[in-house]
Amino acid sequence: MSNGVSIEELLRHQPDNDDDVERISFRKVKPSLDIVDPDPTWPSSYDLFASRIVAALGPPSPSRAEPGTNHLVSVSHVGSTSVPGLPAKAIIDIDVVVPDINDESAYIPALEAQGFQFNLREPKWYSHRFFTASEPMFANVHVWPPASPEVERHRILKEWLIGNSEDRELYAKIKKESSEASKLAGESMMQYTYRKDAVVRDILHRALDHLKAQLSSNSATLDEGKIA
C-alpha cells in the first residue's frame, strides 16, 4: 500500500477517454509545446499558485478536512517543473485534493475567484477536475478526491525521477522528441501527451517495481523483528 492505494491499483492503466470529458471552457491563452531548460524560478512560481489555492480553500488539513467544508486536504507540485534539472514545458502542474470532489460548490467558485479557469471534468477518470491559469505563468491545476491513484502516481514518478538520472535523461529525451514531432504535425497538447505516454508508463512501472521491492523488504524486516 502507498498512502492508502494498493500497488496493484497503481499498476493498473486507466487511460483518460476524450469521449468522457465534460468540457466547460477552453483555455483563454494556449501554452507553447516548447521544451525549455530548467528554470530556477519554477518552485517559487508554484509557491505563488499554491498560496492562491490556499487563499481559496483554506490551509491543507488532511486530518480535519471533512466533506461539506471548503477545507483543502493537500496541494502539491508535480510534473516536470517539480523535478530539479529536468527540461519541461513552462507550465506548473499542481495536484489538489479536496474532501468531496462532487461538492463542486465548495471549491469551484473559490478557485475561480482566485483566477483559475474551470476547463473540464472527467467523472469516469478518477473524478478528475481540471483548472488552468496563465498569469504570472501557465499552470495546470488537477483536482482529485482523497486516495486518488493518480495523485500517488504523480508523487512516485516525481520522486523516482529526482533520484534516478538514467530515467530522468530518458524522460527529457522523449519529451523533446514528442514536442518536436507534435509541433511539426500541428498537434495539440493532448496529442503531445499521447506521444510520450508509453515511455512514461515504462518509467512509472520501474518506479513502482522499486517501491514494491522496498515494501516487501520492509515487511520482511518487520517479520524478522517479530521472530527475534
PDB file of N, CA and C in Angstrom, residues 5-47:
ATOM      1  N   VAL A   5      -3.377   3.506  -1.260  1.00  0.00           N
ATOM      2  CA  VAL A   5      -3.613   3.000  -2.612  1.00  0.00           C
ATOM      3  C   VAL A   5      -2.741   1.770  -2.818  1.00  0.00           C
ATOM      4  N   SER A   6      -3.327   0.673  -3.286  1.00  0.00           N
ATOM      5  CA  SER A   6      -2.562  -0.559  -3.461  1.00  0.00           C
ATOM      6  C   SER A   6      -1.620  -0.447  -4.655  1.00  0.00           C
ATOM      7  N   ILE A   7      -0.519  -1.199  -4.598  1.00  0.00           N
ATOM      8  CA  ILE A   7       0.414  -1.241  -5.722  1.00  0.00           C
ATOM      9  C   ILE A   7      -0.300  -1.757  -6.971  1.00  0.00           C
ATOM     10  N   GLU A   8      -1.197  -2.715  -6.798  1.00  0.00           N
ATOM     11  CA  GLU A   8      -1.933  -3.267  -7.936  1.00  0.00           C
ATOM     12  C   GLU A   8      -2.749  -2.181  -8.630  1.00  0.00           C
ATOM     13  N   GLU A   9      -3.383  -1.325  -7.840  1.00  0.00           N
ATOM     14  CA  GLU A   9      -4.168  -0.236  -8.423  1.00  0.00           C
ATOM     15  C   GLU A   9      -3.264   0.767  -9.126  1.00  0.00           C
ATOM     16  N   LEU A  10      -2.102   1.031  -8.552  1.00  0.00           N
ATOM     17  CA  LEU A  10      -1.168   1.962  -9.175  1.00  0.00           C
ATOM     18  C   LEU A  10      -0.642   1.414 -10.495  1.00  0.00           C
ATOM     19  N   LEU A  11      -0.496   0.098 -10.595  1.00  0.00           N
ATOM     20  CA  LEU A  11      -0.009  -0.522 -11.822  1.00  0.00           C
ATOM     21  C   LEU A  11      -1.087  -0.621 -12.892  1.00  0.00           C
ATOM     22  N   ARG A  12      -2.344  -0.526 -12.490  1.00  0.00           N
ATOM     23  CA  ARG A  12      -3.444  -0.667 -13.444  1.00  0.00           C
ATOM     24  C   ARG A  12      -3.543   0.592 -14.298  1.00  0.00           C
ATOM     25  N   HIS A  13      -3.464   0.421 -15.608  1.00  0.00           N
ATOM     26  CA  HIS A  13      -3.513   1.566 -16.521  1.00  0.00           C
ATOM     27  C   HIS A  13      -4.960   1.882 -16.867  1.00  0.00           C
ATOM     28  N   GLN A  14      -5.392   3.067 -16.530  1.00  0.00           N
ATOM     29  CA  GLN A  14      -6.730   3.522 -16.877  1.00  0.00           C
ATOM     30  C   GLN A  14      -6.603   4.830 -17.650  1.00  0.00           C
ATOM     31  N   PRO A  15      -6.484   4.744 -18.979  1.00  0.00           N
ATOM     32  CA  PRO A  15      -6.290   5.971 -19.762  1.00  0.00           C
ATOM     33  C   PRO A  15      -7.527   6.849 -19.729  1.00  0.00           C
ATOM     34  N   ASP A  16      -7.304   8.157 -19.789  1.00  0.00           N
ATOM     35  CA  ASP A  16      -8.444   9.050 -19.893  1.00  0.00           C
ATOM     36  C   ASP A  16      -9.006   8.950 -21.304  1.00  0.00           C
ATOM     37  N   ASN A  17     -10.311   9.121 -21.414  1.00  0.00           N
ATOM     38  CA  ASN A  17     -11.030   8.953 -22.678  1.00  0.00           C
ATOM     39  C   ASN A  17     -11.667  10.279 -23.060  1.00  0.00           C
ATOM     40  N   ASP A  18     -11.325  10.771 -24.243  1.00  0.00           N
ATOM     41  CA  ASP A  18     -11.871  12.054 -24.685  1.00  0.00           C
ATOM     42  C   ASP A  18     -13.395  12.056 -24.699  1.00  0.00           C
ATOM     43  N   ASP A  19     -14.000  10.875 -24.939  1.00  0.00           N
ATOM     44  CA  ASP A  19     -15.464  10.801 -25.004  1.00  0.00           C
ATOM     45  C   ASP A  19     -16.107  11.029 -23.644  1.00  0.00           C
ATOM     46  N   ASP A  20     -15.342  10.844 -22.575  1.00  0.00           N
ATOM     47  CA  ASP A  20     -15.882  11.008 -21.224  1.00  0.00           C
ATOM     48  C   ASP A  20     -15.644  12.407 -20.657  1.00  0.00           C
ATOM     49  N   VAL A  21     -15.013  13.271 -21.439  1.00  0.00           N
ATOM     50  CA  VAL A  21     -14.711  14.622 -20.970  1.00  0.00           C
ATOM     51  C   VAL A  21     -15.953  15.499 -21.042  1.00  0.00           C
ATOM     52  N   GLU A  22     -16.247  16.169 -19.943  1.00  0.00           N
ATOM     53  CA  GLU A  22     -17.317  17.171 -19.925  1.00  0.00           C
ATOM     54  C   GLU A  22     -16.647  18.539 -20.010  1.00  0.00           C
ATOM     55  N   ARG A  23     -16.608  19.085 -21.218  1.00  0.00           N
ATOM     56  CA  ARG A  23     -15.901  20.340 -21.453  1.00  0.00           C
ATOM     57  C   ARG A  23     -16.709  21.518 -20.915  1.00  0.00           C
ATOM     58  N   ILE A  24     -16.067  22.330 -20.099  1.00  0.00           N
ATOM     59  CA  ILE A  24     -16.692  23.526 -19.539  1.00  0.00           C
ATOM     60  C   ILE A  24     -16.235  24.766 -20.305  1.00  0.00           C
ATOM     61  N   SER A  25     -14.945  24.850 -20.576  1.00  0.00           N
ATOM     62  CA  SER A  25     -14.396  26.002 -21.296  1.00  0.00           C
ATOM     63  C   SER A  25     -13.055  25.612 -21.899  1.00  0.00           C
ATOM     64  N   PHE A  26     -12.559  26.443 -22.789  1.00  0.00           N
ATOM     65  CA  PHE A  26     -11.234  26.255 -23.364  1.00  0.00           C
ATOM     66  C   PHE A  26     -10.297  27.317 -22.807  1.00  0.00           C
ATOM     67  N   ARG A  27      -9.021  26.994 -22.777  1.00  0.00           N
ATOM     68  CA  ARG A  27      -8.033  27.955 -22.299  1.00  0.00           C
ATOM     69  C   ARG A  27      -8.171  29.276 -23.055  1.00  0.00           C
ATOM     70  N   LYS A  28      -8.049  30.358 -22.314  1.00  0.00           N
ATOM     71  CA  LYS A  28      -8.088  31.669 -22.954  1.00  0.00           C
ATOM     72  C   LYS A  28      -6.807  31.932 -23.737  1.00  0.00           C
ATOM     73  N   VAL A  29      -5.696  31.403 -23.232  1.00  0.00           N
ATOM     74  CA  VAL A  29      -4.395  31.526 -23.899  1.00  0.00           C
ATOM     75  C   VAL A  29      -3.771  30.135 -23.949  1.00  0.00           C
ATOM     76  N   LYS A  30      -3.350  29.695 -25.135  1.00  0.00           N
ATOM     77  CA  LYS A  30      -2.754  28.370 -25.268  1.00  0.00           C
ATOM     78  C   LYS A  30      -1.263  28.414 -24.957  1.00  0.00           C
ATOM     79  N   PRO A  31      -0.783  27.509 -24.111  1.00  0.00           N
ATOM     80  CA  PRO A  31       0.657  27.463 -23.820  1.00  0.00           C
ATOM     81  C   PRO A  31       1.431  26.827 -24.970  1.00  0.00           C
ATOM     82  N   SER A  32       2.711  27.080 -24.988  1.00  0.00           N
ATOM     83  CA  SER A  32       3.584  26.533 -26.022  1.00  0.00           C
ATOM     84  C   SER A  32       3.919  25.075 -25.732  1.00  0.00           C
ATOM     85  N   LEU A  33       4.185  24.318 -26.794  1.00  0.00           N
ATOM     86  CA  LEU A  33       4.657  22.941 -26.655  1.00  0.00           C
ATOM     87  C   LEU A  33       6.176  22.872 -26.512  1.00  0.00           C
ATOM     88  N   ASP A  34       6.844  24.010 -26.537  1.00  0.00           N
ATOM     89  CA  ASP A  34       8.303  24.031 -26.448  1.00  0.00           C
ATOM     90  C   ASP A  34       8.788  23.432 -25.128  1.00  0.00           C
ATOM     91  N   ILE A  35       9.819  22.617 -25.199  1.00  0.00           N
ATOM     92  CA  ILE A  35      10.508  22.114 -24.011  1.00  0.00           C
ATOM     93  C   ILE A  35      11.689  23.038 -23.748  1.00  0.00           C
ATOM     94  N   VAL A  36      11.716  23.642 -22.582  1.00  0.00           N
ATOM     95  CA  VAL A  36      12.740  24.639 -22.266  1.00  0.00           C
ATOM     96  C   VAL A  36      13.657  24.119 -21.161  1.00  0.00           C
ATOM     97  N   ASP A  37      14.804  24.772 -21.019  1.00  0.00           N
ATOM     98  CA  ASP A  37      15.744  24.397 -19.966  1.00  0.00           C
ATOM     99  C   ASP A  37      15.127  24.634 -18.588  1.00  0.00           C
ATOM    100  N   PRO A  38      15.573  23.890 -17.581  1.00  0.00           N
ATOM    101  CA  PRO A  38      15.051  24.091 -16.220  1.00  0.00           C
ATOM    102  C   PRO A  38      15.207  25.539 -15.780  1.00  0.00           C
ATOM    103  N   ASP A  39      14.175  26.042 -15.133  1.00  0.00           N
ATOM    104  CA  ASP A  39      14.154  27.433 -14.678  1.00  0.00           C
ATOM    105  C   ASP A  39      14.157  27.441 -13.148  1.00  0.00           C
ATOM    106  N   PRO A  40      15.133  28.095 -12.527  1.00  0.00           N
ATOM    107  CA  PRO A  40      15.194  28.101 -11.059  1.00  0.00           C
ATOM    108  C   PRO A  40      14.021  28.819 -10.403  1.00  0.00           C
ATOM    109  N   THR A  41      13.219  29.548 -11.196  1.00  0.00           N
ATOM    110  CA  THR A  41      12.065  30.249 -10.617  1.00  0.00           C
ATOM    111  C   THR A  41      10.815  29.372 -10.555  1.00  0.00           C
ATOM    112  N   TRP A  42      10.861  28.176 -11.139  1.00  0.00           N
ATOM    113  CA  TRP A  42       9.656  27.343 -11.135  1.00  0.00           C
ATOM    114  C   TRP A  42       9.155  27.020  -9.727  1.00  0.00           C
ATOM    115  N   PRO A  43      10.006  26.666  -8.778  1.00  0.00           N
ATOM    116  CA  PRO A  43       9.485  26.410  -7.427  1.00  0.00           C
ATOM    117  C   PRO A  43       8.780  27.613  -6.808  1.00  0.00           C
ATOM    118  N   SER A  44       9.310  28.811  -7.014  1.00  0.00           N
ATOM    119  CA  SER A  44       8.657  29.996  -6.443  1.00  0.00           C
ATOM    120  C   SER A  44       7.358  30.299  -7.178  1.00  0.00           C
ATOM    121  N   SER A  45       7.293  29.972  -8.477  1.00  0.00           N
ATOM    122  CA  SER A  45       6.029  30.139  -9.204  1.00  0.00           C
ATOM    123  C   SER A  45       4.980  29.188  -8.650  1.00  0.00           C
ATOM    124  N   TYR A  46       5.394  27.947  -8.362  1.00  0.00           N
ATOM    125  CA  TYR A  46       4.464  27.017  -7.708  1.00  0.00           C
ATOM    126  C   TYR A  46       3.986  27.585  -6.379  1.00  0.00           C
ATOM    127  N   ASP A  47       4.895  28.111  -5.579  1.00  0.00           N
ATOM    128  CA  ASP A  47       4.522  28.664  -4.270  1.00  0.00           C
ATOM    129  C   ASP A  47       3.462  29.745  -4.418  1.00  0.00           C
TER     130      ASP A  47
END
